[in-house]
């Protein structure tokens, strides 16, 4: 079974631009979660989508948004990029983020904001 | 707020040494606990998880962890490390909304 895939793997943008990242979950998984990983803050939860609906959201500004399609693929968008948005963005999928489920992570998209 | 603390930022060991990485969490309810590993240049991989039952959990690559409820701890252990265990290790607890709350990670360097 193929794992979680994320595209693109690397991105370089400038301040003020916007960016869209894509995540394809493991086949059959309906839940997709997004995390931001930085050296200073570590891994922080952005949001989770389940069956095309945002189910949970972390403490990030409204510039960070996402969506999920009927095939469970998910996109994450960051508008008006800031230097501090430079990070590794990780996507994780699970059948359902219930209490007994496990999240499987993709390789991430490395975003650099100049 | 729920949180996870990993006490060691960087651990350096020689091959064949024993490993114990500390992890403490703050969450009063039923806990689901995880250890993930991130090898250099690779994605996060699940090492082991605890949902319920036997508090001693065995994972992949010879790792194990013990859930001690009274101490709010879930320490990771390996009797004998190898150079290939060089990686960053993350402890995580499932939050009340289902998301994972991670510790800051512990970098393990194993000298050959």
PDB file of C-alpha atoms in Angstrom:
ATOM      1  CA  UNK A   1       0.000   0.000   0.000  1.00  0.00           C
ATOM      2  CA  UNK A   2       1.423   3.376  -0.971  1.00  0.00           C
ATOM      3  CA  UNK A   3       2.172   5.792   1.822  1.00  0.00           C
ATOM      4  CA  UNK A   4       1.187   9.404   2.276  1.00  0.00           C
ATOM      5  CA  UNK A   5       2.491  11.581  -0.526  1.00  0.00           C
ATOM      6  CA  UNK A   6       3.016  15.314  -0.485  1.00  0.00           C
ATOM      7  CA  UNK A   7       3.737  17.704  -3.318  1.00  0.00           C
ATOM      8  CA  UNK A   8       5.783  19.658  -3.924  1.00  0.00           C
ATOM      9  CA  UNK A   9       8.639  18.549  -1.715  1.00  0.00           C
ATOM     10  CA  UNK A  10      10.349  21.941  -1.762  1.00  0.00           C
ATOM     11  CA  UNK A  11       9.081  25.459  -2.309  1.00  0.00           C
ATOM     12  CA  UNK A  12      10.684  28.859  -2.240  1.00  0.00           C
ATOM     13  CA  UNK A  13       8.409  31.885  -2.026  1.00  0.00           C
ATOM     14  CA  UNK A  14       8.750  35.539  -1.133  1.00  0.00           C
ATOM     15  CA  UNK A  15       6.945  37.469   1.559  1.00  0.00           C
ATOM     16  CA  UNK A  16       3.411  38.423   0.662  1.00  0.00           C
ATOM     17  CA  UNK A  17       2.887  35.595  -1.786  1.00  0.00           C
ATOM     18  CA  UNK A  18       0.529  32.704  -1.228  1.00  0.00           C
ATOM     19  CA  UNK A  19       1.217  28.994  -1.497  1.00  0.00           C
ATOM     20  CA  UNK A  20      -0.777  25.779  -1.858  1.00  0.00           C
ATOM     21  CA  UNK A  21       0.495  22.425  -0.654  1.00  0.00           C
ATOM     22  CA  UNK A  22      -1.035  19.080  -1.542  1.00  0.00           C
ATOM     23  CA  UNK A  23      -1.392  15.816   0.346  1.00  0.00           C
ATOM     24  CA  UNK A  24      -2.632  12.438  -0.867  1.00  0.00           C
ATOM     25  CA  UNK A  25      -3.487  10.112   2.012  1.00  0.00           C
ATOM     26  CA  UNK A  26      -3.078   6.378   2.200  1.00  0.00           C
ATOM     27  CA  UNK A  27      -5.792   4.673   0.198  1.00  0.00           C
ATOM     28  CA  UNK A  28      -8.905   4.232   2.317  1.00  0.00           C
ATOM     29  CA  UNK A  29      -7.932   6.834   4.888  1.00  0.00           C
ATOM     30  CA  UNK A  30     -10.540   9.533   5.392  1.00  0.00           C
ATOM     31  CA  UNK A  31      -8.802  11.780   7.900  1.00  0.00           C
ATOM     32  CA  UNK A  32      -6.007  14.154   6.942  1.00  0.00           C
ATOM     33  CA  UNK A  33      -4.177  16.299   9.471  1.00  0.00           C
ATOM     34  CA  UNK A  34      -1.614  19.004   8.850  1.00  0.00           C
ATOM     35  CA  UNK A  35       1.297  19.913  11.110  1.00  0.00           C
ATOM     36  CA  UNK A  36       3.976  22.583  10.977  1.00  0.00           C
ATOM     37  CA  UNK A  37       7.491  21.634  12.067  1.00  0.00           C
ATOM     38  CA  UNK A  38      10.046  24.309  12.944  1.00  0.00           C
ATOM     39  CA  UNK A  39      13.277  24.125  14.961  1.00  0.00           C
ATOM     40  CA  UNK A  40      11.940  26.546  17.561  1.00  0.00           C
ATOM     41  CA  UNK A  41       8.353  25.426  18.023  1.00  0.00           C
ATOM     42  CA  UNK A  42       8.643  21.772  17.075  1.00  0.00           C
ATOM     43  CA  UNK A  43       5.603  20.026  15.637  1.00  0.00           C
ATOM     44  CA  UNK A  44       2.383  21.962  15.904  1.00  0.00           C
ATOM     45  CA  UNK A  45      -1.086  20.943  14.784  1.00  0.00           C
ATOM     46  CA  UNK A  46      -2.679  23.091  12.106  1.00  0.00           C
ATOM     47  CA  UNK A  47      -5.993  21.413  11.298  1.00  0.00           C
ATOM     48  CA  UNK A  48      -7.703  18.159  10.481  1.00  0.00           C
ATOM     49  CA  UNK A  49     -10.135  17.289   7.727  1.00  0.00           C
ATOM     50  CA  UNK A  50     -12.481  14.354   7.718  1.00  0.00           C
ATOM     51  CA  UNK A  51     -14.925  13.590   4.922  1.00  0.00           C
ATOM     52  CA  UNK A  52     -14.375  17.026   3.357  1.00  0.00           C
ATOM     53  CA  UNK A  53     -15.108  18.896   6.598  1.00  0.00           C
ATOM     54  CA  UNK A  54     -12.674  20.659   8.885  1.00  0.00           C
ATOM     55  CA  UNK A  55     -13.115  18.844  12.138  1.00  0.00           C
ATOM     56  CA  UNK A  56     -10.413  20.372  14.323  1.00  0.00           C
ATOM     57  CA  UNK A  57      -8.194  23.424  14.182  1.00  0.00           C
ATOM     58  CA  UNK A  58      -5.036  24.449  15.999  1.00  0.00           C
ATOM     59  CA  UNK A  59      -3.924  27.918  17.057  1.00  0.00           C
ATOM     60  CA  UNK A  60      -2.811  29.370  13.755  1.00  0.00           C
ATOM     61  CA  UNK A  61      -3.955  32.596  12.124  1.00  0.00           C
ATOM     62  CA  UNK A  62      -6.626  32.643   9.448  1.00  0.00           C
ATOM     63  CA  UNK A  63      -3.944  32.940   6.763  1.00  0.00           C
ATOM     64  CA  UNK A  64      -3.643  29.187   7.087  1.00  0.00           C
ATOM     65  CA  UNK A  65      -6.527  27.320   5.517  1.00  0.00           C
ATOM     66  CA  UNK A  66      -7.226  24.010   3.944  1.00  0.00           C
ATOM     67  CA  UNK A  67      -9.730  21.825   2.246  1.00  0.00           C
ATOM     68  CA  UNK A  68     -10.365  18.208   1.474  1.00  0.00           C
ATOM     69  CA  UNK A  69     -11.775  16.691  -1.670  1.00  0.00           C
ATOM     70  CA  UNK A  70     -14.151  13.796  -2.111  1.00  0.00           C
ATOM     71  CA  UNK A  71     -11.224  11.441  -2.771  1.00  0.00           C
ATOM     72  CA  UNK A  72      -9.738  12.478   0.609  1.00  0.00           C
ATOM     73  CA  UNK A  73      -6.875  14.377  -0.963  1.00  0.00           C
ATOM     74  CA  UNK A  74      -6.217  17.579   0.909  1.00  0.00           C
ATOM     75  CA  UNK A  75      -4.701  20.942   0.172  1.00  0.00           C
ATOM     76  CA  UNK A  76      -3.337  23.515   2.535  1.00  0.00           C
ATOM     77  CA  UNK A  77      -3.082  27.175   1.618  1.00  0.00           C
ATOM     78  CA  UNK A  78      -1.090  29.933   3.250  1.00  0.00           C
ATOM     79  CA  UNK A  79      -1.820  33.461   2.135  1.00  0.00           C
ATOM     80  CA  UNK A  80       0.300  36.580   2.625  1.00  0.00           C
ATOM     81  CA  UNK A  81       3.396  34.618   3.508  1.00  0.00           C
ATOM     82  CA  UNK A  82       5.647  35.808   6.328  1.00  0.00           C
ATOM     83  CA  UNK A  83       9.262  34.911   7.005  1.00  0.00           C
ATOM     84  CA  UNK A  84       8.140  32.945  10.049  1.00  0.00           C
ATOM     85  CA  UNK A  85       6.100  30.622   7.862  1.00  0.00           C
ATOM     86  CA  UNK A  86       9.305  28.953   6.721  1.00  0.00           C
ATOM     87  CA  UNK A  87       8.907  25.394   7.969  1.00  0.00           C
ATOM     88  CA  UNK A  88       8.420  21.770   7.096  1.00  0.00           C
ATOM     89  CA  UNK A  89       4.721  21.132   6.587  1.00  0.00           C
ATOM     90  CA  UNK A  90       3.668  17.593   7.333  1.00  0.00           C
ATOM     91  CA  UNK A  91       0.531  15.813   6.372  1.00  0.00           C
ATOM     92  CA  UNK A  92      -0.716  12.762   8.250  1.00  0.00           C
ATOM     93  CA  UNK A  93      -3.504  10.417   7.340  1.00  0.00           C
ATOM     94  CA  UNK A  94      -5.577   7.925   9.275  1.00  0.00           C
ATOM     95  CA  UNK A  95      -8.736   5.945   8.767  1.00  0.00           C
ATOM     96  CA  UNK A  96     -10.381   8.100  11.385  1.00  0.00           C
ATOM     97  CA  UNK A  97      -8.604  10.152  14.045  1.00  0.00           C
ATOM     98  CA  UNK A  98     -10.479   8.365  16.775  1.00  0.00           C
ATOM     99  CA  UNK A  99      -8.909   7.335  19.983  1.00  0.00           C
ATOM    100  CA  UNK A 100      -7.584   4.016  18.722  1.00  0.00           C
ATOM    101  CA  UNK A 101      -6.301   5.156  15.375  1.00  0.00           C
ATOM    102  CA  UNK A 102      -2.755   5.849  14.235  1.00  0.00           C
ATOM    103  CA  UNK A 103      -1.606   8.727  12.062  1.00  0.00           C
ATOM    104  CA  UNK A 104       0.861   8.027   9.269  1.00  0.00           C
ATOM    105  CA  UNK A 105       3.017  10.877   8.077  1.00  0.00           C
ATOM    106  CA  UNK A 106       4.163  11.963   4.662  1.00  0.00           C
ATOM    107  CA  UNK A 107       7.660  13.238   3.815  1.00  0.00           C
ATOM    108  CA  UNK A 108       6.615  16.855   4.128  1.00  0.00           C
ATOM    109  CA  UNK A 109       6.911  19.995   2.043  1.00  0.00           C
ATOM    110  CA  UNK A 110       9.835  22.255   2.903  1.00  0.00           C
ATOM    111  CA  UNK A 111       8.678  25.858   2.506  1.00  0.00           C
ATOM    112  CA  UNK A 112      11.216  28.647   2.499  1.00  0.00           C
ATOM    113  CA  UNK A 113       9.977  32.220   2.584  1.00  0.00           C
ATOM    114  CA  UNK A 114      12.462  34.878   1.509  1.00  0.00           C
TER     115      UNK A 114
ATOM    116  CA  UNK B   1      -3.564  22.697  28.336  1.00  0.00           C
ATOM    117  CA  UNK B   2      -2.251  19.327  27.299  1.00  0.00           C
ATOM    118  CA  UNK B   3       1.489  19.158  26.830  1.00  0.00           C
ATOM    119  CA  UNK B   4       4.370  16.763  26.379  1.00  0.00           C
ATOM    120  CA  UNK B   5       7.850  17.240  27.813  1.00  0.00           C
ATOM    121  CA  UNK B   6      10.955  15.549  26.574  1.00  0.00           C
ATOM    122  CA  UNK B   7      13.733  16.272  29.001  1.00  0.00           C
ATOM    123  CA  UNK B   8      16.736  15.508  26.856  1.00  0.00           C
ATOM    124  CA  UNK B   9      17.406  17.741  23.890  1.00  0.00           C
ATOM    125  CA  UNK B  10      20.437  15.847  22.610  1.00  0.00           C
ATOM    126  CA  UNK B  11      21.759  12.478  23.727  1.00  0.00           C
ATOM    127  CA  UNK B  12      25.093  11.100  22.583  1.00  0.00           C
ATOM    128  CA  UNK B  13      25.841   7.413  23.064  1.00  0.00           C
ATOM    129  CA  UNK B  14      28.342   4.881  21.866  1.00  0.00           C
ATOM    130  CA  UNK B  15      27.188   1.796  20.031  1.00  0.00           C
ATOM    131  CA  UNK B  16      25.943  -0.990  22.320  1.00  0.00           C
ATOM    132  CA  UNK B  17      25.063   1.468  25.086  1.00  0.00           C
ATOM    133  CA  UNK B  18      21.577   1.328  26.570  1.00  0.00           C
ATOM    134  CA  UNK B  19      19.099   4.074  25.797  1.00  0.00           C
ATOM    135  CA  UNK B  20      16.346   5.654  27.804  1.00  0.00           C
ATOM    136  CA  UNK B  21      14.572   8.787  26.580  1.00  0.00           C
ATOM    137  CA  UNK B  22      12.240  10.516  28.957  1.00  0.00           C
ATOM    138  CA  UNK B  23       8.726  11.660  28.131  1.00  0.00           C
ATOM    139  CA  UNK B  24       6.171  13.185  30.476  1.00  0.00           C
ATOM    140  CA  UNK B  25       2.706  14.328  29.538  1.00  0.00           C
ATOM    141  CA  UNK B  26       0.036  16.384  31.165  1.00  0.00           C
ATOM    142  CA  UNK B  27      -3.426  15.062  30.508  1.00  0.00           C
ATOM    143  CA  UNK B  28      -5.825  13.767  33.079  1.00  0.00           C
ATOM    144  CA  UNK B  29      -8.025  11.589  30.945  1.00  0.00           C
ATOM    145  CA  UNK B  30      -7.525   8.366  29.052  1.00  0.00           C
ATOM    146  CA  UNK B  31      -4.269   8.660  27.165  1.00  0.00           C
ATOM    147  CA  UNK B  32      -3.054   7.404  23.855  1.00  0.00           C
ATOM    148  CA  UNK B  33       0.728   7.726  23.656  1.00  0.00           C
ATOM    149  CA  UNK B  34       3.118   7.450  20.747  1.00  0.00           C
ATOM    150  CA  UNK B  35       6.782   7.507  19.937  1.00  0.00           C
ATOM    151  CA  UNK B  36       7.750   8.560  16.446  1.00  0.00           C
ATOM    152  CA  UNK B  37      11.231   8.611  14.936  1.00  0.00           C
ATOM    153  CA  UNK B  38      12.578  10.854  12.205  1.00  0.00           C
ATOM    154  CA  UNK B  39      15.761   9.548  10.576  1.00  0.00           C
ATOM    155  CA  UNK B  40      17.901  12.131   8.765  1.00  0.00           C
ATOM    156  CA  UNK B  41      16.149  13.133   5.555  1.00  0.00           C
ATOM    157  CA  UNK B  42      13.223  10.812   6.140  1.00  0.00           C
ATOM    158  CA  UNK B  43       9.644  11.247   7.264  1.00  0.00           C
ATOM    159  CA  UNK B  44       8.213  10.610  10.702  1.00  0.00           C
ATOM    160  CA  UNK B  45       7.706   6.919  11.358  1.00  0.00           C
ATOM    161  CA  UNK B  46       5.763   5.300  14.152  1.00  0.00           C
ATOM    162  CA  UNK B  47       7.974   3.365  16.571  1.00  0.00           C
ATOM    163  CA  UNK B  48       5.307   2.236  18.991  1.00  0.00           C
ATOM    164  CA  UNK B  49       2.035   3.232  20.572  1.00  0.00           C
ATOM    165  CA  UNK B  50       0.070   2.691  23.750  1.00  0.00           C
ATOM    166  CA  UNK B  51      -3.701   2.690  23.809  1.00  0.00           C
ATOM    167  CA  UNK B  52      -4.577   0.386  26.711  1.00  0.00           C
ATOM    168  CA  UNK B  53      -3.646  -2.904  28.337  1.00  0.00           C
ATOM    169  CA  UNK B  54      -0.087  -3.973  29.068  1.00  0.00           C
ATOM    170  CA  UNK B  55       1.846  -0.831  30.041  1.00  0.00           C
ATOM    171  CA  UNK B  56       5.028  -2.261  28.541  1.00  0.00           C
ATOM    172  CA  UNK B  57       4.796  -1.738  24.806  1.00  0.00           C
ATOM    173  CA  UNK B  58       7.125  -3.269  22.275  1.00  0.00           C
ATOM    174  CA  UNK B  59       7.766  -1.521  18.998  1.00  0.00           C
ATOM    175  CA  UNK B  60       9.855  -1.903  15.900  1.00  0.00           C
ATOM    176  CA  UNK B  61      13.654  -2.177  15.771  1.00  0.00           C
ATOM    177  CA  UNK B  62      13.968  -3.420  19.353  1.00  0.00           C
ATOM    178  CA  UNK B  63      12.447  -0.360  21.002  1.00  0.00           C
ATOM    179  CA  UNK B  64      10.055  -0.542  23.917  1.00  0.00           C
ATOM    180  CA  UNK B  65       8.298   1.957  26.149  1.00  0.00           C
ATOM    181  CA  UNK B  66       6.695   1.771  29.545  1.00  0.00           C
ATOM    182  CA  UNK B  67       3.560   3.671  30.449  1.00  0.00           C
ATOM    183  CA  UNK B  68       3.587   4.658  34.129  1.00  0.00           C
ATOM    184  CA  UNK B  69       0.289   6.325  34.874  1.00  0.00           C
ATOM    185  CA  UNK B  70       1.243   7.529  38.365  1.00  0.00           C
ATOM    186  CA  UNK B  71       4.242   9.358  36.952  1.00  0.00           C
ATOM    187  CA  UNK B  72       2.554  10.577  33.749  1.00  0.00           C
ATOM    188  CA  UNK B  73       5.509   9.084  31.913  1.00  0.00           C
ATOM    189  CA  UNK B  74       6.088   7.084  28.765  1.00  0.00           C
ATOM    190  CA  UNK B  75       9.841   6.564  28.507  1.00  0.00           C
ATOM    191  CA  UNK B  76      11.434   4.968  25.467  1.00  0.00           C
ATOM    192  CA  UNK B  77      14.107   2.308  25.934  1.00  0.00           C
ATOM    193  CA  UNK B  78      16.451   0.173  23.897  1.00  0.00           C
ATOM    194  CA  UNK B  79      18.955  -2.202  25.483  1.00  0.00           C
ATOM    195  CA  UNK B  80      21.704  -1.726  22.904  1.00  0.00           C
ATOM    196  CA  UNK B  81      21.776   1.092  20.349  1.00  0.00           C
ATOM    197  CA  UNK B  82      23.294   0.956  16.907  1.00  0.00           C
ATOM    198  CA  UNK B  83      24.748   3.677  14.719  1.00  0.00           C
ATOM    199  CA  UNK B  84      21.629   3.360  12.546  1.00  0.00           C
ATOM    200  CA  UNK B  85      19.491   4.542  15.484  1.00  0.00           C
ATOM    201  CA  UNK B  86      20.862   8.053  15.012  1.00  0.00           C
ATOM    202  CA  UNK B  87      17.700  10.109  14.565  1.00  0.00           C
ATOM    203  CA  UNK B  88      15.315  12.476  16.282  1.00  0.00           C
ATOM    204  CA  UNK B  89      12.703  10.914  18.536  1.00  0.00           C
ATOM    205  CA  UNK B  90       9.346  12.467  19.290  1.00  0.00           C
ATOM    206  CA  UNK B  91       6.919  11.561  22.032  1.00  0.00           C
ATOM    207  CA  UNK B  92       3.270  12.452  21.438  1.00  0.00           C
ATOM    208  CA  UNK B  93      -0.066  12.242  23.195  1.00  0.00           C
ATOM    209  CA  UNK B  94      -3.411  12.318  21.470  1.00  0.00           C
ATOM    210  CA  UNK B  95      -5.288  15.464  22.423  1.00  0.00           C
ATOM    211  CA  UNK B  96      -8.943  15.685  23.300  1.00  0.00           C
ATOM    212  CA  UNK B  97      -9.771  16.654  19.716  1.00  0.00           C
ATOM    213  CA  UNK B  98      -7.878  13.739  18.213  1.00  0.00           C
ATOM    214  CA  UNK B  99      -4.814  15.675  17.112  1.00  0.00           C
ATOM    215  CA  UNK B 100      -1.326  14.713  18.220  1.00  0.00           C
ATOM    216  CA  UNK B 101       0.507  16.900  20.719  1.00  0.00           C
ATOM    217  CA  UNK B 102       4.236  16.448  20.334  1.00  0.00           C
ATOM    218  CA  UNK B 103       7.194  17.003  22.575  1.00  0.00           C
ATOM    219  CA  UNK B 104      10.072  19.088  21.259  1.00  0.00           C
ATOM    220  CA  UNK B 105      12.006  15.972  20.316  1.00  0.00           C
ATOM    221  CA  UNK B 106      15.285  14.378  21.396  1.00  0.00           C
ATOM    222  CA  UNK B 107      18.172  14.086  18.991  1.00  0.00           C
ATOM    223  CA  UNK B 108      20.086  10.862  19.430  1.00  0.00           C
ATOM    224  CA  UNK B 109      23.614  10.595  18.074  1.00  0.00           C
ATOM    225  CA  UNK B 110      25.219   7.162  18.208  1.00  0.00           C
ATOM    226  CA  UNK B 111      28.982   7.031  17.807  1.00  0.00           C
ATOM    227  CA  UNK B 112      30.291   3.987  15.949  1.00  0.00           C
TER     228      UNK B 112
END
